[in-house]
Short mmCIF file of C-alpha atoms in Angstrom, two decimals:
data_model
loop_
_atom_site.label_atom_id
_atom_site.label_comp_id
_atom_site.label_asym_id
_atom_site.label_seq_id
_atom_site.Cartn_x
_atom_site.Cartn_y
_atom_site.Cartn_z
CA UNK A 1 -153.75 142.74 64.28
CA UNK A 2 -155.85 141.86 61.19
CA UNK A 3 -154.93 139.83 58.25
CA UNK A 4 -155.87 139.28 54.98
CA UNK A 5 -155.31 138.55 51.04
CA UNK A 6 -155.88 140.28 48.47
CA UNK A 7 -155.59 138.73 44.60
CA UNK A 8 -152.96 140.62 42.29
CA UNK A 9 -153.66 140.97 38.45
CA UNK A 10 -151.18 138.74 38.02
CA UNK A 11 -152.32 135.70 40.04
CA UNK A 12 -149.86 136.72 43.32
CA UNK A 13 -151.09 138.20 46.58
CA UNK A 14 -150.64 140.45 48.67
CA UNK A 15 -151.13 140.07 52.38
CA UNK A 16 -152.18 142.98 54.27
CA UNK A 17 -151.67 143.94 57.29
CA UNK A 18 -153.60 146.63 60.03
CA UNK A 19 -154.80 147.42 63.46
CA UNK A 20 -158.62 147.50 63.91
CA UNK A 21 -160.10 150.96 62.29
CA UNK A 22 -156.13 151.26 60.93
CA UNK A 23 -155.02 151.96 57.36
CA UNK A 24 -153.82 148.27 55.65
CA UNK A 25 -150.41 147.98 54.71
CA UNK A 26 -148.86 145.33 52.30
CA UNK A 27 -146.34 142.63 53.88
CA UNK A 28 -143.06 142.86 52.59
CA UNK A 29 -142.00 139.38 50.46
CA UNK A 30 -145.08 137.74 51.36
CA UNK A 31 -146.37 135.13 49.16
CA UNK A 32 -149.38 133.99 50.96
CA UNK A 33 -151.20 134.04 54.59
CA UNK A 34 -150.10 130.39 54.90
CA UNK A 35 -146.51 130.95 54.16
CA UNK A 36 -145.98 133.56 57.30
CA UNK A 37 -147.99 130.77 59.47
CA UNK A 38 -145.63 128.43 58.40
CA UNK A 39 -142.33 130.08 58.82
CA UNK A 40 -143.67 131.31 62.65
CA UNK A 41 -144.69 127.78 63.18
CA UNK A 42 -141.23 126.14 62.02
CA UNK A 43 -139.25 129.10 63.24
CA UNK A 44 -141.25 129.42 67.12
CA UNK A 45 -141.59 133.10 66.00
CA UNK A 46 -145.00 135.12 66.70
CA UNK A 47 -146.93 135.51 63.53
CA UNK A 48 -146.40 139.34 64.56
CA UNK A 49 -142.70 138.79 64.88
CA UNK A 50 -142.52 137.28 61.50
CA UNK A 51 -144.44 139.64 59.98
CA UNK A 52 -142.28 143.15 61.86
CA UNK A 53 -139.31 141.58 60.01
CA UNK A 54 -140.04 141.51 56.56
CA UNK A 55 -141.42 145.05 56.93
CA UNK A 56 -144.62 146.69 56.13
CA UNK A 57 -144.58 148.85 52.39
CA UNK A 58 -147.48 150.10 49.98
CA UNK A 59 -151.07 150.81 51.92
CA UNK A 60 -153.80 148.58 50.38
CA UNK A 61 -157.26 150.47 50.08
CA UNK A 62 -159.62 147.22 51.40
CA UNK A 63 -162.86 149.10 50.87
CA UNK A 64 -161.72 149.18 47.35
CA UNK A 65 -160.20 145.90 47.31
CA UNK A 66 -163.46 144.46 48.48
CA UNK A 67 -165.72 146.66 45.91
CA UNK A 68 -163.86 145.28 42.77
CA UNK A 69 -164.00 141.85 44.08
CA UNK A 70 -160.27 141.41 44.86
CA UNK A 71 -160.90 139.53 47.97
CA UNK A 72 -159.73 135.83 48.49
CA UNK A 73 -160.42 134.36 51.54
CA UNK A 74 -157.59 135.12 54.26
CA UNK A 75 -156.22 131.90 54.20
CA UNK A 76 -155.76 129.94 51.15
CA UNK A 77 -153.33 126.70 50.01
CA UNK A 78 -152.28 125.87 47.28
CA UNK A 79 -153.50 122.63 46.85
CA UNK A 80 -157.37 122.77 47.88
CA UNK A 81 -157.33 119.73 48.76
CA UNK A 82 -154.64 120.18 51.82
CA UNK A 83 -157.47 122.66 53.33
CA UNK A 84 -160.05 121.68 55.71
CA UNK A 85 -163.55 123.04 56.28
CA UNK A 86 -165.24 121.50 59.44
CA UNK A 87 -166.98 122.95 62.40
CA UNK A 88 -169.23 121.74 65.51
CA UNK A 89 -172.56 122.96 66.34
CA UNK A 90 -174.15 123.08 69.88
CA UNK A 91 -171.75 124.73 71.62
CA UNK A 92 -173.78 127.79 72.19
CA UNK A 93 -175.88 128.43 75.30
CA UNK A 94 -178.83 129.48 73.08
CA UNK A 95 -178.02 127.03 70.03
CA UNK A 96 -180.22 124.32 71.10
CA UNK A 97 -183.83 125.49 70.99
CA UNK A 98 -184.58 125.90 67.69
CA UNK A 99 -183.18 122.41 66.09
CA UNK A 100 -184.78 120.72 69.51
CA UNK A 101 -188.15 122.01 68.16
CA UNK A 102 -187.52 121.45 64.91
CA UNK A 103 -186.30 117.47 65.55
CA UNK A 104 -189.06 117.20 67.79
CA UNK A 105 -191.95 118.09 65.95
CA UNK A 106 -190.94 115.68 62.96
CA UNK A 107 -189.68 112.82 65.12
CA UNK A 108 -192.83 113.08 67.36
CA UNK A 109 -190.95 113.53 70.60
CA UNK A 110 -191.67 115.66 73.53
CA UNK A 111 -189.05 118.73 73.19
CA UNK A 112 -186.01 117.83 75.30
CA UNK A 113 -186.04 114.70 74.86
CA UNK A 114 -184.43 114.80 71.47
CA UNK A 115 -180.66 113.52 70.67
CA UNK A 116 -179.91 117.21 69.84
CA UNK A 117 -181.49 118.64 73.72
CA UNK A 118 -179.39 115.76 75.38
CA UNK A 119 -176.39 116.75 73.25
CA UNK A 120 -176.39 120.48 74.33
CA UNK A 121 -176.98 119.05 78.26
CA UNK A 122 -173.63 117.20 77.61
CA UNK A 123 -172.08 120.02 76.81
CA UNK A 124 -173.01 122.24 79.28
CA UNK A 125 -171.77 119.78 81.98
CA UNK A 126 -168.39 118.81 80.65
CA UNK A 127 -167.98 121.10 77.85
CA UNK A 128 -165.71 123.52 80.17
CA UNK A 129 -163.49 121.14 81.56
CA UNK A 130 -160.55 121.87 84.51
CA UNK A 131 -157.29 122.55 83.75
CA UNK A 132 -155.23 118.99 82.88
CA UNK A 133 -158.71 117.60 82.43
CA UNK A 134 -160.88 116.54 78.99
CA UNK A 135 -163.69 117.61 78.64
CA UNK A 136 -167.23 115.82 76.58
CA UNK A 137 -166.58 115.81 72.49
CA UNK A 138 -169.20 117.63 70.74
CA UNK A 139 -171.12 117.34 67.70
CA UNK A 140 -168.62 117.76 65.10
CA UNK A 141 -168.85 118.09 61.17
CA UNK A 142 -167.01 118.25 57.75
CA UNK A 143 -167.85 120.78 54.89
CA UNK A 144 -165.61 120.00 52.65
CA UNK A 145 -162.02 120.46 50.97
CA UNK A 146 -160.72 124.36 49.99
CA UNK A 147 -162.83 124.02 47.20
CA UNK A 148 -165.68 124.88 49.19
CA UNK A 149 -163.97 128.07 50.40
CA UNK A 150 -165.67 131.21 49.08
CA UNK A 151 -164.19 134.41 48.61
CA UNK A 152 -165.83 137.33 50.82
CA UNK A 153 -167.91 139.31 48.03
CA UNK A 154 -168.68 135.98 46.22
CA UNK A 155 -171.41 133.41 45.76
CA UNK A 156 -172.11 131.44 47.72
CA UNK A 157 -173.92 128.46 45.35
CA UNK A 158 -176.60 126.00 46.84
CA UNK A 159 -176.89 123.10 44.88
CA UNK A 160 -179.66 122.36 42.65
CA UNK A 161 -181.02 119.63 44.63
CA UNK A 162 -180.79 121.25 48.34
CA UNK A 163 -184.14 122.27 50.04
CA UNK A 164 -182.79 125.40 51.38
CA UNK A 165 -179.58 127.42 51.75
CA UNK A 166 -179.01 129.51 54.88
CA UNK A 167 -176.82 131.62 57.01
CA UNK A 168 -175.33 131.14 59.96
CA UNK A 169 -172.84 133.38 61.67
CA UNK A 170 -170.02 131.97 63.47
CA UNK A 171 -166.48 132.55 64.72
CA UNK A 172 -164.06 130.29 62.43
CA UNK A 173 -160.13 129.48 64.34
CA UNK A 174 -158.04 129.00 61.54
CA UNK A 175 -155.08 126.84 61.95
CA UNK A 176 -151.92 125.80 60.09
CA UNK A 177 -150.05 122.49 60.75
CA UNK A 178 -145.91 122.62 61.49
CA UNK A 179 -143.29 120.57 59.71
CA UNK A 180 -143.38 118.68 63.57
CA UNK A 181 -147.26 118.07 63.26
CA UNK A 182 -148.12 120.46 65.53
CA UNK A 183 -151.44 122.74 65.36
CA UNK A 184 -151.05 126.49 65.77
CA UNK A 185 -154.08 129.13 65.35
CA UNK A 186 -153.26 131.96 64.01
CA UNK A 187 -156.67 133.46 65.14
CA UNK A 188 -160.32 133.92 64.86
CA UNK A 189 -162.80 134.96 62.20
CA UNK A 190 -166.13 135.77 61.40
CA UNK A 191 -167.80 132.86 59.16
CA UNK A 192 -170.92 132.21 57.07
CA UNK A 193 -171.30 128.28 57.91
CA UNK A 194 -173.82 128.13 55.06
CA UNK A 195 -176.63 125.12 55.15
CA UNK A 196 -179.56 123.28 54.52
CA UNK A 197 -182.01 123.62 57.04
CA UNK A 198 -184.78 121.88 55.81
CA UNK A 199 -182.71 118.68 54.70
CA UNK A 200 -181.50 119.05 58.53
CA UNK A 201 -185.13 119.23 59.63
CA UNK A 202 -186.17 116.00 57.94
CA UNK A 203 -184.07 113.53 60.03
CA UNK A 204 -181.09 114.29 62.27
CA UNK A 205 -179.17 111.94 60.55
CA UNK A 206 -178.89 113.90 57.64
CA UNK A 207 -177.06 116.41 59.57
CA UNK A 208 -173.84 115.48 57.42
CA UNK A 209 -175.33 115.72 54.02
CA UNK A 210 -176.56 119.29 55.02
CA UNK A 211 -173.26 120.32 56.36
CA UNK A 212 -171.84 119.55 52.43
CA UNK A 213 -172.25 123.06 50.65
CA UNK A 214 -169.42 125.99 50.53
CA UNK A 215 -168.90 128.25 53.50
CA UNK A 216 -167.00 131.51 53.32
CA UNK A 217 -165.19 133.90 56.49
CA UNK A 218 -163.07 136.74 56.46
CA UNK A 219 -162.16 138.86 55.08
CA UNK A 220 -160.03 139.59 57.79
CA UNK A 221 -158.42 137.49 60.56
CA UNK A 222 -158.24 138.75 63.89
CA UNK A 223 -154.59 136.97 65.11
CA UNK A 224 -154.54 135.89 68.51
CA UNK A 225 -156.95 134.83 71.21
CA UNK A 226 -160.70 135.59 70.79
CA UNK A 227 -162.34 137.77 73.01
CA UNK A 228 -164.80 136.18 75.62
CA UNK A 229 -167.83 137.80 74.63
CA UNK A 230 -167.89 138.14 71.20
CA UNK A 231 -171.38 140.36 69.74
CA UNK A 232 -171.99 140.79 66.10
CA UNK A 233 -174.74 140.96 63.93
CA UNK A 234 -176.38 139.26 61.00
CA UNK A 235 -178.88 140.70 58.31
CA UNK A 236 -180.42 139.55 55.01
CA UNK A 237 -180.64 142.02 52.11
CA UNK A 238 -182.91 141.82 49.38
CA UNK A 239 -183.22 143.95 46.42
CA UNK A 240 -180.91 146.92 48.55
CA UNK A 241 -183.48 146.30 51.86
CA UNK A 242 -182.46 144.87 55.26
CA UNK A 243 -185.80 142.03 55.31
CA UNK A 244 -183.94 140.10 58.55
CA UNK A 245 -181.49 140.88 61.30
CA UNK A 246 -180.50 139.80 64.05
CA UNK A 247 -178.02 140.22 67.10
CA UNK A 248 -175.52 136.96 67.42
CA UNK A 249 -173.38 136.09 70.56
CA UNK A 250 -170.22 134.13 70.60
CA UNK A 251 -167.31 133.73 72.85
CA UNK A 252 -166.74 131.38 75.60
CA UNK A 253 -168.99 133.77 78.29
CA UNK A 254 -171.39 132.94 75.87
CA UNK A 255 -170.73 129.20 74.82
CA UNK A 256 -171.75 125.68 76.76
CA UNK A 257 -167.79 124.82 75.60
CA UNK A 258 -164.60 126.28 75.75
CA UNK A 259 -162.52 126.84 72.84
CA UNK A 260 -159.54 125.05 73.80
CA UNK A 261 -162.22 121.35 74.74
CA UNK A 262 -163.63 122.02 70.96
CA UNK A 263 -160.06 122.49 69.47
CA UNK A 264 -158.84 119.39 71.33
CA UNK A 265 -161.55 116.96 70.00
CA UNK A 266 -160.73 118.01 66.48
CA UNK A 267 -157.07 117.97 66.48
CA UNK A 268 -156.53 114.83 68.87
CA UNK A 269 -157.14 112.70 65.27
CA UNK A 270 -154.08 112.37 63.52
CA UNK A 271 -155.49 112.63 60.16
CA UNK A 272 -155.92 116.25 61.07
CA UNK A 273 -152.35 117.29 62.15
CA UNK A 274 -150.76 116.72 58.83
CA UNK A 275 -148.03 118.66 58.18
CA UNK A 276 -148.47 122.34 56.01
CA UNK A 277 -151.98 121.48 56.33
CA UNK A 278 -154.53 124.37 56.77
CA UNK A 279 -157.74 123.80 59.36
CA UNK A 280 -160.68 126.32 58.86
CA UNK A 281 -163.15 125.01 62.09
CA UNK A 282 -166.37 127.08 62.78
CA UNK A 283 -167.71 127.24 66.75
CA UNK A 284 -171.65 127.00 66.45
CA UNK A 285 -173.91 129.56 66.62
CA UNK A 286 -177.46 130.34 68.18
CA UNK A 287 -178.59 132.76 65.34
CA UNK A 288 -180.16 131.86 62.27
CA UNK A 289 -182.99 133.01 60.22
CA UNK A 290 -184.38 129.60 59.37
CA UNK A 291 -185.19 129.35 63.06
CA UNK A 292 -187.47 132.39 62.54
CA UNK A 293 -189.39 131.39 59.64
CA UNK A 294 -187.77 133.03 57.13
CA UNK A 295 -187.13 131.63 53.74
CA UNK A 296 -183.92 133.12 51.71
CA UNK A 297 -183.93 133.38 47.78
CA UNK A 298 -181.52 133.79 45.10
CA UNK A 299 -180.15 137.41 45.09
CA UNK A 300 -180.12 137.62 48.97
CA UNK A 301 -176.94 138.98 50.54
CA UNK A 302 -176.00 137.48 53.93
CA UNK A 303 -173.73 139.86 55.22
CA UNK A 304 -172.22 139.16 58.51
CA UNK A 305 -170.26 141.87 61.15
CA UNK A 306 -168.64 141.26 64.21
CA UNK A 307 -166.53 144.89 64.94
CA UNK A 308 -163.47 143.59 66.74
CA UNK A 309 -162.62 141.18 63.59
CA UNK A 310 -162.70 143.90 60.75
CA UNK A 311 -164.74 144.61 57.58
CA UNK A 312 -168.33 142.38 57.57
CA UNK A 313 -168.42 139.32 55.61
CA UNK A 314 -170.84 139.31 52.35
CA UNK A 315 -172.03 137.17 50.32
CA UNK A 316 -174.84 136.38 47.57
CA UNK A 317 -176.97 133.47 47.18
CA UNK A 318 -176.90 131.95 44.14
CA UNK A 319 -178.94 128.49 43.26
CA UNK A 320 -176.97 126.05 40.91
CA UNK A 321 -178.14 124.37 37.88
CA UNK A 322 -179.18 120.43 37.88
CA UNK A 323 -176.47 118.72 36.95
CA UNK A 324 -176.87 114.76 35.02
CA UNK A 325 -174.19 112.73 37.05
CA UNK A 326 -173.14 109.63 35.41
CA UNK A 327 -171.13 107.26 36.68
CA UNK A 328 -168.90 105.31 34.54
CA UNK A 329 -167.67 101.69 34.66
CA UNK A 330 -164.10 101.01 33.98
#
C-alpha cells in the first residue's frame, strides 16, 4: 500500500490511499498521515487495519495533484518542531569510495586510510549483527526540524552561503512515536538527502554543518517492510534535458548494515522516542553526482524514482538570498 497527502483549498488534507500502478482513493475521516499512525500505534491495529475501517471514498487524481503543486510531504505534524530529519551515511557497500578520495586528497592521506574508509570497514564487519546481538553504530546525522521538510514539486533552497547543493537518493523509514514511547515505522520512502559537498570536502568535520539544508521524500510511502534490493534511478534536468543519471542501489542485499542495527542506534536515545513525535531517517546512499564531477545550478530538477515506492520525487534547486544576521543583546 502507498500513502500520501494531499493539501485541500481549505488548509485540510486528504490522505490517499492505493496499491502500486492502482487508482488513489481518499481515506474516510482522515485528518492527517500522522493521525492514522497514531491511532494504529495506541490502538495495536495495522496501519492497513485502521485505514479498511474508516473506509475508502472519492478517487484522488495524483498526477494532477502533483502538477498543480498540491503535494505535501506524506508525513507532516503539526508542530514542525515535533518532526525530525536525520539520517546516516556509509551504510552502502559502494558509499565509501568517493568521500574516501575526496577526504584523502585534501587531508593528504593515502586512500583507505581515512576516518571515512575505516568507518565503512566497521560497518561491514558488525553492521549486520546476529539475532539478540548489537551491532557497530554508524555515522549518524541531523538535518533539521519539519521546517526543513520540502514538499515533492517544491524548492529545494541552498543557502546563500553554501558551496554547493546536491542530490542524493536514499530510502527514508518514517516513524511515529506511541503515547507508551514506543517507535513504529510505518514504512519506507524514496528521499532527496540534499547537501553540500564541497563544504563536506573541505574537512570531515564539517560533515554536520553540510548535513544542515532541507531535504524532501515522497510523495508516496510504501507501508511496510522494504524490499531487500531496492533499484531506482536518479537524473538531473536542465532546461527540459536529462544532463546526469544514474542507476542507485539500496536495500539490505545491497547495504554494509541492516535496517533494523541503523534503526536501533537512532532510537536507543531517549530524546528520540518522545511521544506523538514523527522520525523522518534517511539510509545512505552510493550515488551522487558530485562524485562524478558534476556541478548543479539553479533551475536544475533532481528528480528521483524508485518503482516499487510510487510516483518519482522532484524537486528544483533554488539558491537563497544573503541574509544580514544580527544578533541582539538583551
Amino acid at each position: 500500500m502507498l500513502i500520501s497527502q494531499v493539501k485541500n483549498a481549505d488548509g485540510s488534507i486528504t490522505v490517499a490511499v492505493r496499491d502500486n500502478g492502482g487508482e488513489a482513493r481518499a481515506v474516510k475521516g482522515a485528518a492527517s498521515v500522522h493521525a492514522l499512525a497514531l491511532e494504529a500505534a495506541n490502538s495495536g491495529k495495522s496501519l492497513k487495519a485502521v485505514i479498511d475501517e474508516k473506509g475508502l471514498g472519492d478517487i484522488v487524481d495524483l498526477q494532477d495533484a502533483y502538477a498543480k503543486g498540491l503535494f505535501l510531504p506524506p508525513i507532516t505534524h503539526a508542530d514542525p518542531a515535533h518532526l525530525h530529519l536525520t539520517g546516516t551515511g556509509l551504510t552502502h557497500l559502494g558509499s565509501a569510495a568517493t568521500r574516501d578520495a575526496m577526504h584523502a586528497a585534501v587531508s593528504k592521506v593515502e586512500e583507505g586510510a581515512t576516518d571515512t574508509m575505516k568507518m565503512f570497514k566497521m560497518g561491514l564487519e558488525g553492521g549486520k549483527p546476529k539475532p539478540g546481538e548489537k551491532g557497530v553504530q554508524p555515522e549518524w546525522f541531523y538535518k533539521g526540524n519539519g521546517t526543513q521538510s520540502i514538499a515533492p514539486g517544491a524548492d529545494l533552497v541552498s543557502p546563500s552561503f553554501a558551496e554547493d547543493g546536491g542530490e542524493e537518493p536514499e530510502m527514508a523509514g518514517i516513524y511515529v512515536i506511541s503515547d507508551k514511547g514506543t517507535p513504529f515505522r510505518i514504512g519506507f520512502a524514496v528521499a532527496n538527502e540534499f547537501s553540500d559537498h564541497v563544504t563536506e570536502r573541505v574537512n570531515y568535520l564539517y560533515l554536520a554543518h553540510s548535513k544542515l539544508r532541507p531535504a524532501s521524500f515522497g510523495p508516496e510511502i510504501r507501508v511496510g517492510e522494504a524490499p531487500a534490493d531496492i533499484r531506482g534511478a536518479s537524473r538531473i534536468i536542465r532546461d527540459g534535458e536529462v544532463v546526469w543519471e544514474k542507476p542507485f542501489l539500496s536495500g539490505e542485499t545491497n547495504m554494509s548494515h541492516t535496517f533494523a542495527n541503523l534503526e536501533y542506534h537512532h532510537f536507543k536515545y531517549g530524546i528520540f522516542r518522545e511521544p506523538g513525535d514523527v522520525h523522518v531517517h534517511m539510509f545512505g546512499t552510493a550515488t551522487l553526482s558530485f562524485g562524478d564531477g558534476f556541478k548543479t545550478q539553479a533551475g536544475d530538477v533532481f528528480e528521483i524514482e524508485a518503482g516499487e515506492f510510487g510516483l518519482p520525487l522532484r524537486n528544483t534547486l533554488a539558491i537563497a538570498g544573503e541574509e544580514e544576521i544580527v544578533i541582539g543583546q538583551l
